[in-house]
GROMACS .gro file of C-alpha atoms in nm:
model
  227
    1MET     CA    1   4.267   1.474  11.978
    2LYS     CA    2   4.547   1.385  12.237
    3LYS     CA    3   4.488   1.713  12.396
    4ILE     CA    4   4.114   1.659  12.416
    5PHE     CA    5   4.164   1.324  12.585
    6LYS     CA    6   4.406   1.473  12.826
    7THR     CA    7   4.154   1.746  12.916
    8ALA     CA    8   3.875   1.518  12.948
    9TRP     CA    9   4.069   1.285  13.191
   10LEU     CA   10   4.133   1.588  13.406
   11ILE     CA   11   3.781   1.676  13.431
   12THR     CA   12   3.678   1.319  13.511
   13TRP     CA   13   3.923   1.304  13.790
   14LYS     CA   14   3.798   1.648  13.915
   15ASP     CA   15   3.452   1.507  13.910
   16LEU     CA   16   3.547   1.168  14.071
   17TYR     CA   17   3.739   1.341  14.344
   18SER     CA   18   3.470   1.606  14.415
   19GLU     CA   19   3.224   1.303  14.448
   20TRP     CA   20   3.471   1.090  14.661
   21LYS     CA   21   3.470   1.402  14.911
   22THR     CA   22   3.089   1.469  14.903
   23LYS     CA   23   2.935   1.131  14.805
   24GLN     CA   24   2.640   1.304  14.700
   25MET     CA   25   2.564   1.140  14.365
   26ILE     CA   26   2.681   0.782  14.465
   27SER     CA   27   2.486   0.763  14.794
   28ALA     CA   28   2.172   0.892  14.640
   29MET     CA   29   2.200   0.633  14.350
   30LEU     CA   30   2.276   0.375  14.591
   31ILE     CA   31   1.991   0.458  14.829
   32PHE     CA   32   1.753   0.466  14.536
   33SER     CA   33   1.861   0.138  14.378
   34ALA     CA   34   1.848  -0.040  14.717
   35LEU     CA   35   1.488   0.091  14.802
   36VAL     CA   36   1.358  -0.021  14.469
   37ILE     CA   37   1.525  -0.387  14.522
   38VAL     CA   38   1.398  -0.417  14.866
   39ALA     CA   39   1.042  -0.288  14.773
   40PHE     CA   40   1.003  -0.502  14.489
   41SER     CA   41   1.144  -0.816  14.691
   42PHE     CA   42   0.872  -0.759  14.938
   43ALA     CA   43   0.600  -0.701  14.684
   44PHE     CA   44   0.656  -1.021  14.496
   45ASP     CA   45   0.764  -1.387  14.590
   46PRO     CA   46   1.102  -1.418  14.480
   47ALA     CA   47   1.055  -1.802  14.467
   48ASN     CA   48   0.783  -1.756  14.179
   49GLN     CA   49   0.948  -1.816  13.844
   50THR     CA   50   0.742  -1.581  13.698
   51VAL     CA   51   0.838  -1.299  13.923
   52LYS     CA   52   1.194  -1.389  13.795
   53ALA     CA   53   1.107  -1.286  13.463
   54VAL     CA   54   1.086  -0.919  13.547
   55ILE     CA   55   1.447  -0.905  13.682
   56PRO     CA   56   1.593  -0.807  13.348
   57GLY     CA   57   1.311  -0.497  13.339
   58LEU     CA   58   1.420  -0.434  13.709
   59ILE     CA   59   1.801  -0.398  13.629
   60TRP     CA   60   1.746  -0.145  13.390
   61ILE     CA   61   1.469   0.058  13.578
   62ILE     CA   62   1.748   0.092  13.853
   63THR     CA   63   1.997   0.179  13.584
   64ILE     CA   64   1.770   0.456  13.428
   65PHE     CA   65   1.663   0.615  13.735
   66SER     CA   66   1.971   0.598  13.938
   67GLY     CA   67   2.165   0.733  13.617
   68ILE     CA   68   1.907   1.022  13.603
   69LEU     CA   69   1.995   1.125  13.967
   70GLY     CA   70   2.355   1.120  13.858
   71LEU     CA   71   2.320   1.313  13.564
   72ASN     CA   72   2.107   1.585  13.689
   73ARG     CA   73   2.377   1.665  13.958
   74SER     CA   74   2.663   1.655  13.685
   75PHE     CA   75   2.594   2.007  13.546
   76ILE     CA   76   2.377   2.136  13.805
   77GLY     CA   77   2.637   2.105  14.071
   78GLU     CA   78   2.873   2.291  13.832
   79GLN     CA   79   2.630   2.578  13.767
   80MET     CA   80   2.551   2.612  14.152
   81ASN     CA   81   2.934   2.633  14.221
   82GLY     CA   82   2.971   2.896  13.948
   83CYS     CA   83   3.224   2.654  13.771
   84LEU     CA   84   3.020   2.580  13.458
   85ASN     CA   85   3.094   2.928  13.317
   86GLY     CA   86   3.456   2.868  13.400
   87LEU     CA   87   3.465   2.553  13.200
   88ILE     CA   88   3.307   2.729  12.916
   89ILE     CA   89   3.543   3.016  12.891
   90ALA     CA   90   3.849   2.803  12.934
   91PRO     CA   91   4.094   2.765  12.641
   92ILE     CA   92   3.988   2.372  12.582
   93ASP     CA   93   3.777   2.195  12.336
   94PRO     CA   94   3.417   2.207  12.453
   95SER     CA   95   3.402   1.829  12.347
   96SER     CA   96   3.649   1.747  12.618
   97ILE     CA   97   3.400   1.866  12.873
   98TYR     CA   98   3.144   1.630  12.715
   99LEU     CA   99   3.388   1.338  12.720
  100GLY     CA  100   3.516   1.395  13.082
  101LYS     CA  101   3.154   1.420  13.217
  102LEU     CA  102   3.060   1.111  13.032
  103ILE     CA  103   3.338   0.902  13.167
  104ALA     CA  104   3.289   1.030  13.514
  105ASN     CA  105   2.910   0.943  13.465
  106PHE     CA  106   2.972   0.587  13.348
  107ILE     CA  107   3.238   0.517  13.623
  108LEU     CA  108   2.954   0.617  13.874
  109VAL     CA  109   2.670   0.439  13.737
  110ALA     CA  110   2.877   0.133  13.691
  111PHE     CA  111   3.008   0.142  14.050
  112MET     CA  112   2.622   0.144  14.144
  113GLN     CA  113   2.555  -0.146  13.921
  114ILE     CA  114   2.842  -0.359  14.083
  115ILE     CA  115   2.661  -0.320  14.404
  116SER     CA  116   2.308  -0.325  14.316
  117VAL     CA  117   2.285  -0.624  14.063
  118PRO     CA  118   2.428  -0.866  14.302
  119LEU     CA  119   2.204  -0.754  14.580
  120LEU     CA  120   1.917  -0.789  14.356
  121PHE     CA  121   2.021  -1.154  14.255
  122ILE     CA  122   2.053  -1.234  14.612
  123LEU     CA  123   1.736  -1.098  14.748
  124PHE     CA  124   1.530  -1.266  14.444
  125ASP     CA  125   1.720  -1.570  14.489
  126PHE     CA  126   1.831  -1.572  14.120
  127LYS     CA  127   2.060  -1.816  13.975
  128LEU     CA  128   2.243  -1.683  13.642
  129VAL     CA  129   2.251  -1.979  13.402
  130GLY     CA  130   2.349  -1.766  13.098
  131ASN     CA  131   2.680  -1.614  12.980
  132LEU     CA  132   2.819  -1.395  13.277
  133LEU     CA  133   3.049  -1.193  13.055
  134MET     CA  134   2.800  -1.112  12.783
  135PHE     CA  135   2.560  -0.987  13.060
  136ILE     CA  136   2.818  -0.755  13.193
  137PHE     CA  137   2.899  -0.657  12.841
  138ILE     CA  138   2.525  -0.589  12.738
  139LEU     CA  139   2.477  -0.393  13.044
  140LEU     CA  140   2.777  -0.165  13.023
  141LEU     CA  141   2.731  -0.130  12.655
  142GLY     CA  142   2.347  -0.004  12.706
  143THR     CA  143   2.473   0.207  12.996
  144LEU     CA  144   2.711   0.398  12.778
  145GLY     CA  145   2.439   0.450  12.512
  146PHE     CA  146   2.218   0.578  12.775
  147LEU     CA  147   2.482   0.813  12.915
  148CYS     CA  148   2.586   0.943  12.592
  149VAL     CA  149   2.244   1.087  12.545
  150GLY     CA  150   2.167   1.165  12.886
  151THR     CA  151   2.521   1.350  12.957
  152PHE     CA  152   2.443   1.573  12.638
  153LEU     CA  153   2.085   1.653  12.741
  154ALA     CA  154   2.184   1.742  13.094
  155ALA     CA  155   2.414   1.991  12.960
  156LEU     CA  156   2.128   2.129  12.711
  157SER     CA  157   1.863   2.147  13.005
  158VAL     CA  158   2.106   2.295  13.301
  159ASN     CA  159   1.996   2.658  13.228
  160ALA     CA  160   1.633   2.586  13.193
  161LYS     CA  161   1.378   2.634  13.478
  162SER     CA  162   1.298   2.300  13.673
  163SER     CA  163   1.590   2.138  13.467
  164GLU     CA  164   1.571   1.820  13.712
  165MET     CA  165   1.211   1.772  13.586
  166LEU     CA  166   1.268   1.860  13.213
  167LEU     CA  167   1.581   1.605  13.189
  168PRO     CA  168   1.385   1.281  13.215
  169ILE     CA  169   1.088   1.441  12.986
  170ILE     CA  170   1.341   1.486  12.704
  171LEU     CA  171   1.587   1.186  12.767
  172PHE     CA  172   1.322   0.889  12.783
  173PRO     CA  173   1.178   0.946  12.409
  174VAL     CA  174   1.566   0.976  12.288
  175ALA     CA  175   1.685   0.684  12.497
  176SER     CA  176   1.402   0.439  12.462
  177PRO     CA  177   1.554   0.252  12.160
  178VAL     CA  178   1.881   0.175  12.352
  179LEU     CA  179   1.674   0.080  12.647
  180ILE     CA  180   1.443  -0.139  12.501
  181ALA     CA  181   1.728  -0.322  12.315
  182GLY     CA  182   1.891  -0.347  12.642
  183VAL     CA  183   1.616  -0.510  12.829
  184GLN     CA  184   1.556  -0.758  12.543
  185ALA     CA  185   1.948  -0.869  12.535
  186THR     CA  186   1.956  -0.885  12.907
  187LYS     CA  187   1.637  -1.097  12.934
  188ILE     CA  188   1.774  -1.341  12.647
  189VAL     CA  189   2.095  -1.390  12.831
  190LEU     CA  190   1.955  -1.424  13.190
  191MET     CA  191   1.648  -1.618  13.106
  192ASN     CA  192   1.691  -1.817  12.752
  193ALA     CA  193   2.048  -1.932  12.764
  194GLU     CA  194   1.963  -2.190  12.516
  195ASN     CA  195   1.864  -1.945  12.244
  196ILE     CA  196   2.165  -1.714  12.317
  197SER     CA  197   2.239  -1.651  11.939
  198SER     CA  198   1.936  -1.434  11.895
  199VAL     CA  199   2.072  -1.170  12.130
  200TYR     CA  200   2.361  -1.055  11.869
  201SER     CA  201   2.086  -0.861  11.675
  202TRP     CA  202   2.014  -0.669  11.997
  203ILE     CA  203   2.366  -0.603  12.064
  204ASN     CA  204   2.439  -0.493  11.717
  205LEU     CA  205   2.149  -0.221  11.759
  206ILE     CA  206   2.271  -0.110  12.089
  207ALA     CA  207   2.631  -0.074  11.966
  208ALA     CA  208   2.501   0.115  11.669
  209TYR     CA  209   2.308   0.340  11.868
  210ASP     CA  210   2.629   0.412  12.080
  211ILE     CA  211   2.829   0.490  11.797
  212VAL     CA  212   2.577   0.732  11.629
  213PHE     CA  213   2.481   0.920  11.941
  214PHE     CA  214   2.841   0.951  12.074
  215VAL     CA  215   2.958   1.108  11.756
  216LEU     CA  216   2.668   1.331  11.718
  217CYS     CA  217   2.671   1.449  12.070
  218PHE     CA  218   3.062   1.486  12.084
  219ILE     CA  219   3.043   1.715  11.773
  220LEU     CA  220   2.733   1.939  11.864
  221PHE     CA  221   2.840   1.972  12.241
  222GLU     CA  222   3.005   2.301  12.178
  223TYR     CA  223   2.694   2.442  12.026
  224ILE     CA  224   2.465   2.352  12.333
  225LEU     CA  225   2.699   2.527  12.564
  226GLU     CA  226   2.609   2.858  12.375
  227VAL     CA  227   2.247   2.833  12.443
   0.00000   0.00000   0.00000
């Protein structure tokens, strides 16, 4: 297990270093999220309290679609550079590839959220009345669950024709439970601070989803590389 984590960290470092040099994924994610936020801020009146109710959903829309941009490049970039076959035939545990890619994707999406969410709050003049730490925890926990499944399915679809179109089609149905729970939990924390106790059932659902799908994807990843 120690060897798996060491190899996974090396793959994560490789991806982050490559992204630092090219800035392809993070720039696309930030541009998309900024366009969505600016477009919605002009389309709706930020002063309207009813409009503020869409902010939890908007946060997750940005996370989902920006995350898909990153997931698509995660394995397609390896394939285009001829590195995917090298990773497959390398004398390493295939699960370490999954873990390394997952960590790299999570760091990139979290970085996008650090910039995008404050921008969203500023443009919509939204004042957080709930628990900030709980909001961050829910956002990161839900993002982790989405990326656990997304990283697995990105590897599964990389060899398919039109893989960039296929990934969202197969990802949304599988990830819908964690996305629904994430939106509901975020809404309670941001909008209903006085009823904060009701958020724990949604957090438990997200945590259970994360654990189940992480274990399944971690175990089954070596088999999809043979597809």
